[in-house]
mmCIF file with all atom_site columns, C-alpha atoms in Angstrom:
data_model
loop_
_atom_site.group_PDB
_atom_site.id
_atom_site.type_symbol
_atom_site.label_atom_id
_atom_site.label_alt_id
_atom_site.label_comp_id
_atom_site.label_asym_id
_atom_site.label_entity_id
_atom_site.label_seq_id
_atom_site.pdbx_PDB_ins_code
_atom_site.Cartn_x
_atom_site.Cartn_y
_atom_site.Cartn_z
_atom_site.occupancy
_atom_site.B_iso_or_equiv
_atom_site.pdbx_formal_charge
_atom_site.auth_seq_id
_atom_site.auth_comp_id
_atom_site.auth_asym_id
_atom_site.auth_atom_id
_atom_site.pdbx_PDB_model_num
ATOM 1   C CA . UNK A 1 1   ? 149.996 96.202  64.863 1.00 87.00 ? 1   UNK A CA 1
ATOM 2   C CA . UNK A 1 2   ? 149.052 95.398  61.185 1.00 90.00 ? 2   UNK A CA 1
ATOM 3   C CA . UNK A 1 3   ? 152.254 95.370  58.896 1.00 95.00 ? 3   UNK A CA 1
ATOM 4   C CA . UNK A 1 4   ? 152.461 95.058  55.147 1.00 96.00 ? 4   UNK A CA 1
ATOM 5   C CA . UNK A 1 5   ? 156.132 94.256  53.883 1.00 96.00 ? 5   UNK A CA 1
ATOM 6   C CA . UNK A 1 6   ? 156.631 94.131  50.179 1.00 97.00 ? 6   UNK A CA 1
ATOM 7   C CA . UNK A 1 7   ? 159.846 92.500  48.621 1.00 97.00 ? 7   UNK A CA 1
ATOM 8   C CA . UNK A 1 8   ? 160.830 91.511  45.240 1.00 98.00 ? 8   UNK A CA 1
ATOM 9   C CA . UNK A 1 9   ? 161.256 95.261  43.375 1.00 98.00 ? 9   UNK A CA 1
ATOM 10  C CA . UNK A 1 10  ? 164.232 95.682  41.000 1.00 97.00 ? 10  UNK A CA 1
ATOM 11  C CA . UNK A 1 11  ? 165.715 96.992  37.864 1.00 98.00 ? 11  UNK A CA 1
ATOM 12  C CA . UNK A 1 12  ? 164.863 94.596  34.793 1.00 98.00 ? 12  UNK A CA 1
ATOM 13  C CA . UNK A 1 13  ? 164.968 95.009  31.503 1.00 97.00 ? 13  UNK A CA 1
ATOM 14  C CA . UNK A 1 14  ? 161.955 95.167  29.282 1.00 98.00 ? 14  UNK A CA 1
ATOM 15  C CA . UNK A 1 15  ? 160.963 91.924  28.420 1.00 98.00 ? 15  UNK A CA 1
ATOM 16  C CA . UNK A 1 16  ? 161.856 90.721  31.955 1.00 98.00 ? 16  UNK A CA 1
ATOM 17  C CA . UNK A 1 17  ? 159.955 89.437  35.039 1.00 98.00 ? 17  UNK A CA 1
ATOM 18  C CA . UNK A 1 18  ? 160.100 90.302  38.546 1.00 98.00 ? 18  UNK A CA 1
ATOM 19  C CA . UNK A 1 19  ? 158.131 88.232  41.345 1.00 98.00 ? 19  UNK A CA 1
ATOM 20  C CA . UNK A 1 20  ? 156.840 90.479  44.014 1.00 98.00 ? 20  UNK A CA 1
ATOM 21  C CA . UNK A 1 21  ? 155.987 89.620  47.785 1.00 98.00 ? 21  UNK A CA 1
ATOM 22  C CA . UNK A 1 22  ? 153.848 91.232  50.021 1.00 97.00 ? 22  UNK A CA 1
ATOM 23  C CA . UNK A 1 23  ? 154.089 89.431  53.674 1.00 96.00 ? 23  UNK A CA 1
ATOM 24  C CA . UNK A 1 24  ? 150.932 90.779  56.211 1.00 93.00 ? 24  UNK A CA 1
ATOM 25  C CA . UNK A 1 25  ? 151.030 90.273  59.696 1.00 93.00 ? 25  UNK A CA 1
ATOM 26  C CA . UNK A 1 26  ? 149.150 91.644  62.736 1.00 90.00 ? 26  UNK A CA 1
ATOM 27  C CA . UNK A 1 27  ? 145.452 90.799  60.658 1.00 84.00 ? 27  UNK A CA 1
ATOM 28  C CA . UNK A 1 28  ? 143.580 88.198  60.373 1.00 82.00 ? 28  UNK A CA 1
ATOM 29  C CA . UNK A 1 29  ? 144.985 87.622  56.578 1.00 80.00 ? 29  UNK A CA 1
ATOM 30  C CA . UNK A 1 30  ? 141.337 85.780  55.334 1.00 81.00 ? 30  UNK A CA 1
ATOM 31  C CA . UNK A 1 31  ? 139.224 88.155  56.239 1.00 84.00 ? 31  UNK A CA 1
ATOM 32  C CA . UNK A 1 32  ? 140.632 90.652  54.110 1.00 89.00 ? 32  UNK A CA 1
ATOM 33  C CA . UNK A 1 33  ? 140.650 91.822  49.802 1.00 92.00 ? 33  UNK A CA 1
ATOM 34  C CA . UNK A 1 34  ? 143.875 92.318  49.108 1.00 93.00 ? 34  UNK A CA 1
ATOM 35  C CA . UNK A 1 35  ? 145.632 94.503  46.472 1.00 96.00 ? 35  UNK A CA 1
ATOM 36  C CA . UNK A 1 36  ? 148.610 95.524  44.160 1.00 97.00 ? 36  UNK A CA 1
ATOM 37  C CA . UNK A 1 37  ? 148.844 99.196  43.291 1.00 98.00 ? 37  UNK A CA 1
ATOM 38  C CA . UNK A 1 38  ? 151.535 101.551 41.489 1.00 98.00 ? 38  UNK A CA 1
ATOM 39  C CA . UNK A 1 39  ? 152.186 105.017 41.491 1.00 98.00 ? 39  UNK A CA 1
ATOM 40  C CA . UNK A 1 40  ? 155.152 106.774 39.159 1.00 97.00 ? 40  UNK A CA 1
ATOM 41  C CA . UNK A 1 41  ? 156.471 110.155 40.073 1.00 93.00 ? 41  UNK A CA 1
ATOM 42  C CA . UNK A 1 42  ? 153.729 112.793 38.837 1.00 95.00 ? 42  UNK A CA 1
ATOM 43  C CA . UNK A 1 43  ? 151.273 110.398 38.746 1.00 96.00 ? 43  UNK A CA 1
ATOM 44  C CA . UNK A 1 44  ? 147.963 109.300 40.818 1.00 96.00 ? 44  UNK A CA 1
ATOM 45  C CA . UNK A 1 45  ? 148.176 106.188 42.553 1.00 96.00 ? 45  UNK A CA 1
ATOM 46  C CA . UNK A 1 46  ? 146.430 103.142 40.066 1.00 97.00 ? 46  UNK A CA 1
ATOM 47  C CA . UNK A 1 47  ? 144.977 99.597  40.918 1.00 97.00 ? 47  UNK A CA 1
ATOM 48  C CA . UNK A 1 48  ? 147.396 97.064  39.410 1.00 98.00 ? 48  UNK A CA 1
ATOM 49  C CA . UNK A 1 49  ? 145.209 93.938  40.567 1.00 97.00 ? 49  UNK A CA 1
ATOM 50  C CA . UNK A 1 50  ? 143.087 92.621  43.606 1.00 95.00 ? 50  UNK A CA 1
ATOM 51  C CA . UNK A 1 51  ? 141.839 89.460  44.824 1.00 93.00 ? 51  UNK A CA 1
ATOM 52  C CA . UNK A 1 52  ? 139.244 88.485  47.310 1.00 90.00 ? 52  UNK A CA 1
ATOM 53  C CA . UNK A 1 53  ? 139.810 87.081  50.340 1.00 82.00 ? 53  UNK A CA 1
ATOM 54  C CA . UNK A 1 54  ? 138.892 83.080  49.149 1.00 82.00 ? 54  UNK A CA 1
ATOM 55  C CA . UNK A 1 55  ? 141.398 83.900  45.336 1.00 85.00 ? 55  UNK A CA 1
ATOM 56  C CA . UNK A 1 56  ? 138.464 83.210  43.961 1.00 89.00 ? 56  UNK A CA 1
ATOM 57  C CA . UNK A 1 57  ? 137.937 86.241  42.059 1.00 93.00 ? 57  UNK A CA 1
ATOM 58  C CA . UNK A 1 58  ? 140.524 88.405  40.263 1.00 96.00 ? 58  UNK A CA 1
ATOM 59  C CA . UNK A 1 59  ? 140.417 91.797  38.864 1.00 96.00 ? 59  UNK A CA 1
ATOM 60  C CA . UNK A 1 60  ? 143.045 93.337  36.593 1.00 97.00 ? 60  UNK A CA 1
ATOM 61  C CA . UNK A 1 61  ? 143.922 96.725  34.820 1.00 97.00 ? 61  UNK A CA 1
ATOM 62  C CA . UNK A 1 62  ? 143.574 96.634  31.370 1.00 98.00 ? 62  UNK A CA 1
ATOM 63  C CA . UNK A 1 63  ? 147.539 97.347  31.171 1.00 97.00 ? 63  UNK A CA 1
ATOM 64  C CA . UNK A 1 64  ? 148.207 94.390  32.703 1.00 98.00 ? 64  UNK A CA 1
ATOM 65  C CA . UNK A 1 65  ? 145.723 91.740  31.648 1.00 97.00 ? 65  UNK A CA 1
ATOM 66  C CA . UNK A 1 66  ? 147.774 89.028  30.527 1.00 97.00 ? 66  UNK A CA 1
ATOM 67  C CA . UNK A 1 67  ? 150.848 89.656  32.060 1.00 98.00 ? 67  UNK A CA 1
ATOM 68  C CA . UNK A 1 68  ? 150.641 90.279  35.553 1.00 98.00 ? 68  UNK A CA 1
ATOM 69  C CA . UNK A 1 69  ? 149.133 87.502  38.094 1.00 98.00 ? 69  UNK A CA 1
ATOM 70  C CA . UNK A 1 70  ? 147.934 87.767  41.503 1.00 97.00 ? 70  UNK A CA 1
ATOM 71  C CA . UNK A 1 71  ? 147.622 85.132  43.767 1.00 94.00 ? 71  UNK A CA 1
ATOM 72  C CA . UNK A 1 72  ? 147.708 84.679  47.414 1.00 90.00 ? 72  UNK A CA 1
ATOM 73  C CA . UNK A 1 73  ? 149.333 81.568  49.649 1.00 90.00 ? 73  UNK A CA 1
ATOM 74  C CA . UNK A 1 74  ? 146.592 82.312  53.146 1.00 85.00 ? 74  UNK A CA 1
ATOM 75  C CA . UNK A 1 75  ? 148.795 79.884  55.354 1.00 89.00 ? 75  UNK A CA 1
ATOM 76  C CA . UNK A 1 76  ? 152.204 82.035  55.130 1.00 92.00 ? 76  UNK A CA 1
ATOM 77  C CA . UNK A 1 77  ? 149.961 85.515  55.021 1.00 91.00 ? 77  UNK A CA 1
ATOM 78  C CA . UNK A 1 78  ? 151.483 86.444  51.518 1.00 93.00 ? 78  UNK A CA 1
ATOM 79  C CA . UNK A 1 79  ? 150.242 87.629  48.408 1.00 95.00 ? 79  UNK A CA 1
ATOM 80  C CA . UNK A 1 80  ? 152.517 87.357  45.438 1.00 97.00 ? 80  UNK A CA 1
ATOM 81  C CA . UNK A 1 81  ? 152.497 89.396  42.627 1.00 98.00 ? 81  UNK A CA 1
ATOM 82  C CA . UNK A 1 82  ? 154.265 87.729  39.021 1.00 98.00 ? 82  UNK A CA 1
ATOM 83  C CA . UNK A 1 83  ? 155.073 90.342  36.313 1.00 98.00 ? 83  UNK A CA 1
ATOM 84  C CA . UNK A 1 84  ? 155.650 89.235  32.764 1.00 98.00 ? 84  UNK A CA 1
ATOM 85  C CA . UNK A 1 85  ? 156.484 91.121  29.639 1.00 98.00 ? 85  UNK A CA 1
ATOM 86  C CA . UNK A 1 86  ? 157.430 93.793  31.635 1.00 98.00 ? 86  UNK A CA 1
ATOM 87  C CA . UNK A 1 87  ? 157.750 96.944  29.465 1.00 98.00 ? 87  UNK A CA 1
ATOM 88  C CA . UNK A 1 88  ? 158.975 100.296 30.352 1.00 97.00 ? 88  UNK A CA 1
ATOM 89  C CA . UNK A 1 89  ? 155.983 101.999 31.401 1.00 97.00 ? 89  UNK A CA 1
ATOM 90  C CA . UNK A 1 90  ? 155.619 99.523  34.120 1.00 98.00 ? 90  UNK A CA 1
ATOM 91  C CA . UNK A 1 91  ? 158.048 102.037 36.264 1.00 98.00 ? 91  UNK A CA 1
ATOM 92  C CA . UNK A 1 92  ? 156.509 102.594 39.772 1.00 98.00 ? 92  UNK A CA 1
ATOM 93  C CA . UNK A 1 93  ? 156.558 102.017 43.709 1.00 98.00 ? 93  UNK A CA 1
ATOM 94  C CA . UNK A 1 94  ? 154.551 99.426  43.864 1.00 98.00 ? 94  UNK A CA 1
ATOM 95  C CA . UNK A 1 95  ? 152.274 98.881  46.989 1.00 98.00 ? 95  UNK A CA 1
ATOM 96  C CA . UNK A 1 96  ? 150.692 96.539  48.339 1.00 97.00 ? 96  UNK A CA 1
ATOM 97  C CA . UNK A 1 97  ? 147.185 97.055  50.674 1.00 96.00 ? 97  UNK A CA 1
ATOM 98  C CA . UNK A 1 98  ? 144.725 95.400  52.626 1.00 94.00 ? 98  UNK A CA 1
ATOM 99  C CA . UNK A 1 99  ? 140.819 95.729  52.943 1.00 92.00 ? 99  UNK A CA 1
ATOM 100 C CA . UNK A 1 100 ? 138.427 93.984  55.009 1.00 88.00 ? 100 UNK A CA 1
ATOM 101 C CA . UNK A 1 101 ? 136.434 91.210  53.210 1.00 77.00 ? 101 UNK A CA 1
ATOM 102 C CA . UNK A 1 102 ? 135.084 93.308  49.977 1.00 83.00 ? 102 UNK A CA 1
ATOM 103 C CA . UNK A 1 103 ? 137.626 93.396  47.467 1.00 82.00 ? 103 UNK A CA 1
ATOM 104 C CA . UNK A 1 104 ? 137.993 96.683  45.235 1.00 87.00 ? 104 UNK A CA 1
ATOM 105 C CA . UNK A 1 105 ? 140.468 98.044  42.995 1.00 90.00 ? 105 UNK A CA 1
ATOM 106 C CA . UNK A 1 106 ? 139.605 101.686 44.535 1.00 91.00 ? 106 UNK A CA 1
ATOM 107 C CA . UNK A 1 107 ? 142.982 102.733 46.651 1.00 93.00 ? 107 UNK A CA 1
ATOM 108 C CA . UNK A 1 108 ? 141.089 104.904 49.087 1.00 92.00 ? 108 UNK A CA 1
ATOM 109 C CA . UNK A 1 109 ? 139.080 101.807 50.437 1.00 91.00 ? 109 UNK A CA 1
ATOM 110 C CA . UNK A 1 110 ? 142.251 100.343 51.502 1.00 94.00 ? 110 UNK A CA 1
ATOM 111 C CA . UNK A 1 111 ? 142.686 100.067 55.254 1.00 93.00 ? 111 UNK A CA 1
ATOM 112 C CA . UNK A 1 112 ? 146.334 99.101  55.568 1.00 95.00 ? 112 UNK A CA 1
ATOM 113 C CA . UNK A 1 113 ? 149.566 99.476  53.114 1.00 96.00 ? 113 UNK A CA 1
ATOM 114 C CA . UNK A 1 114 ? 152.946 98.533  53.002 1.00 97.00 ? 114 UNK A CA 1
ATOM 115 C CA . UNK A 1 115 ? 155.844 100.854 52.549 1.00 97.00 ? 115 UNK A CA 1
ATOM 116 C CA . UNK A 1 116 ? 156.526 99.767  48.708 1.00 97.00 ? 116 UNK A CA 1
ATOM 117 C CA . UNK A 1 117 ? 159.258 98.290  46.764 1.00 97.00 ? 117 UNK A CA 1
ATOM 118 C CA . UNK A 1 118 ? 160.267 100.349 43.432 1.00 97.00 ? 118 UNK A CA 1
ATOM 119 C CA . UNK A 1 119 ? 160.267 98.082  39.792 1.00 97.00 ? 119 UNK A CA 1
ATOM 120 C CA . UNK A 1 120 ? 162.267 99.981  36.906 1.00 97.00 ? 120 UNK A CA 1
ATOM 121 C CA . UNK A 1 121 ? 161.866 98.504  33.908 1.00 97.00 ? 121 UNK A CA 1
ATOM 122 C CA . UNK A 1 122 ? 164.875 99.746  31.591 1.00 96.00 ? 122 UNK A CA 1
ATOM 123 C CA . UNK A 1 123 ? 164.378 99.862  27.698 1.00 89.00 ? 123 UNK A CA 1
#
C-alpha cells in the first residue's frame, strides 16, 4: 500500500527554519511529481512547491520564492522540504503528495498524501 509519512513540523519562531521530511513507500518513488502543500484552519488547501520526478524542474508559490527549497534524495524515497525566514503566516499542516510522472502544483491531481505534520511559526 502507498504511504506518505511527513516528519520535521514544529513550533519556531519567526525568523527560524524547520527541515521537513516526507518518506514514500509502497510506489515506485521516480515515476512520480511530488509536492508540498499547506492548509491553515479556515483556509483552502495551497501548493507550497513541487518537483518533477528527475528534480529537474521546480515550481514555487510566490510566498515562498526564496525561502523555501524542495528537493528530493530518489534512493531513500524522500523529499525534503527546507524553510527559511519563516514568518508567521507560514502557520499550517503541511502535506506532502504524490502524482504520477506530470508534476503540478494543483492539489486535486494528487494521487496519494501523507497525514501532515503542523509548523507554527510564533511572532
Amino acid at each position: 500500500q502507498v504511504q506518505l509519512v511527513e516528519s520535521g513540523g514544529g513550533l519556531v519562531q519567526a525568523g527560524g527554519s524547520l527541515r521537513l521530511s516526507c518518506a514514500a513507500s509502497g510506489l515506485t518513488f521516480t515515476n512520480y511529481a511530488m509536492g508540498w502543500f499547506r492548509q491553515a484552519p479556515g483556509k483552502e488547501r495551497e501548493s507550497v512547491v513541487a518537483i518533477t520526478w528527475s528534480g529537474a524542474s521546480t515550481y514555487y508559490a510566490d510566498s515562498v520564492k526564496g525561502r523555501f527549497t524542495i528537493s528530493r534524495d530518489n534512493a531513500k524515497n524522500t523529499v525534503y522540504l527546507q524553510m527559511n525566514s519563516l514568518k508567521a503566516e507560514d502557520t499550517a499542516v503541511y502535506y506532502c503528495a504524490a502524482r504520477v510522472a506530470v508534476v503540478s502544483r494543483d492539489y486535486r491531481s494528487y494521487n496519494y498524501w501523507g497525514q501532515g505534520t503542523q509548523v507554527t511559526v510564533s511572532s
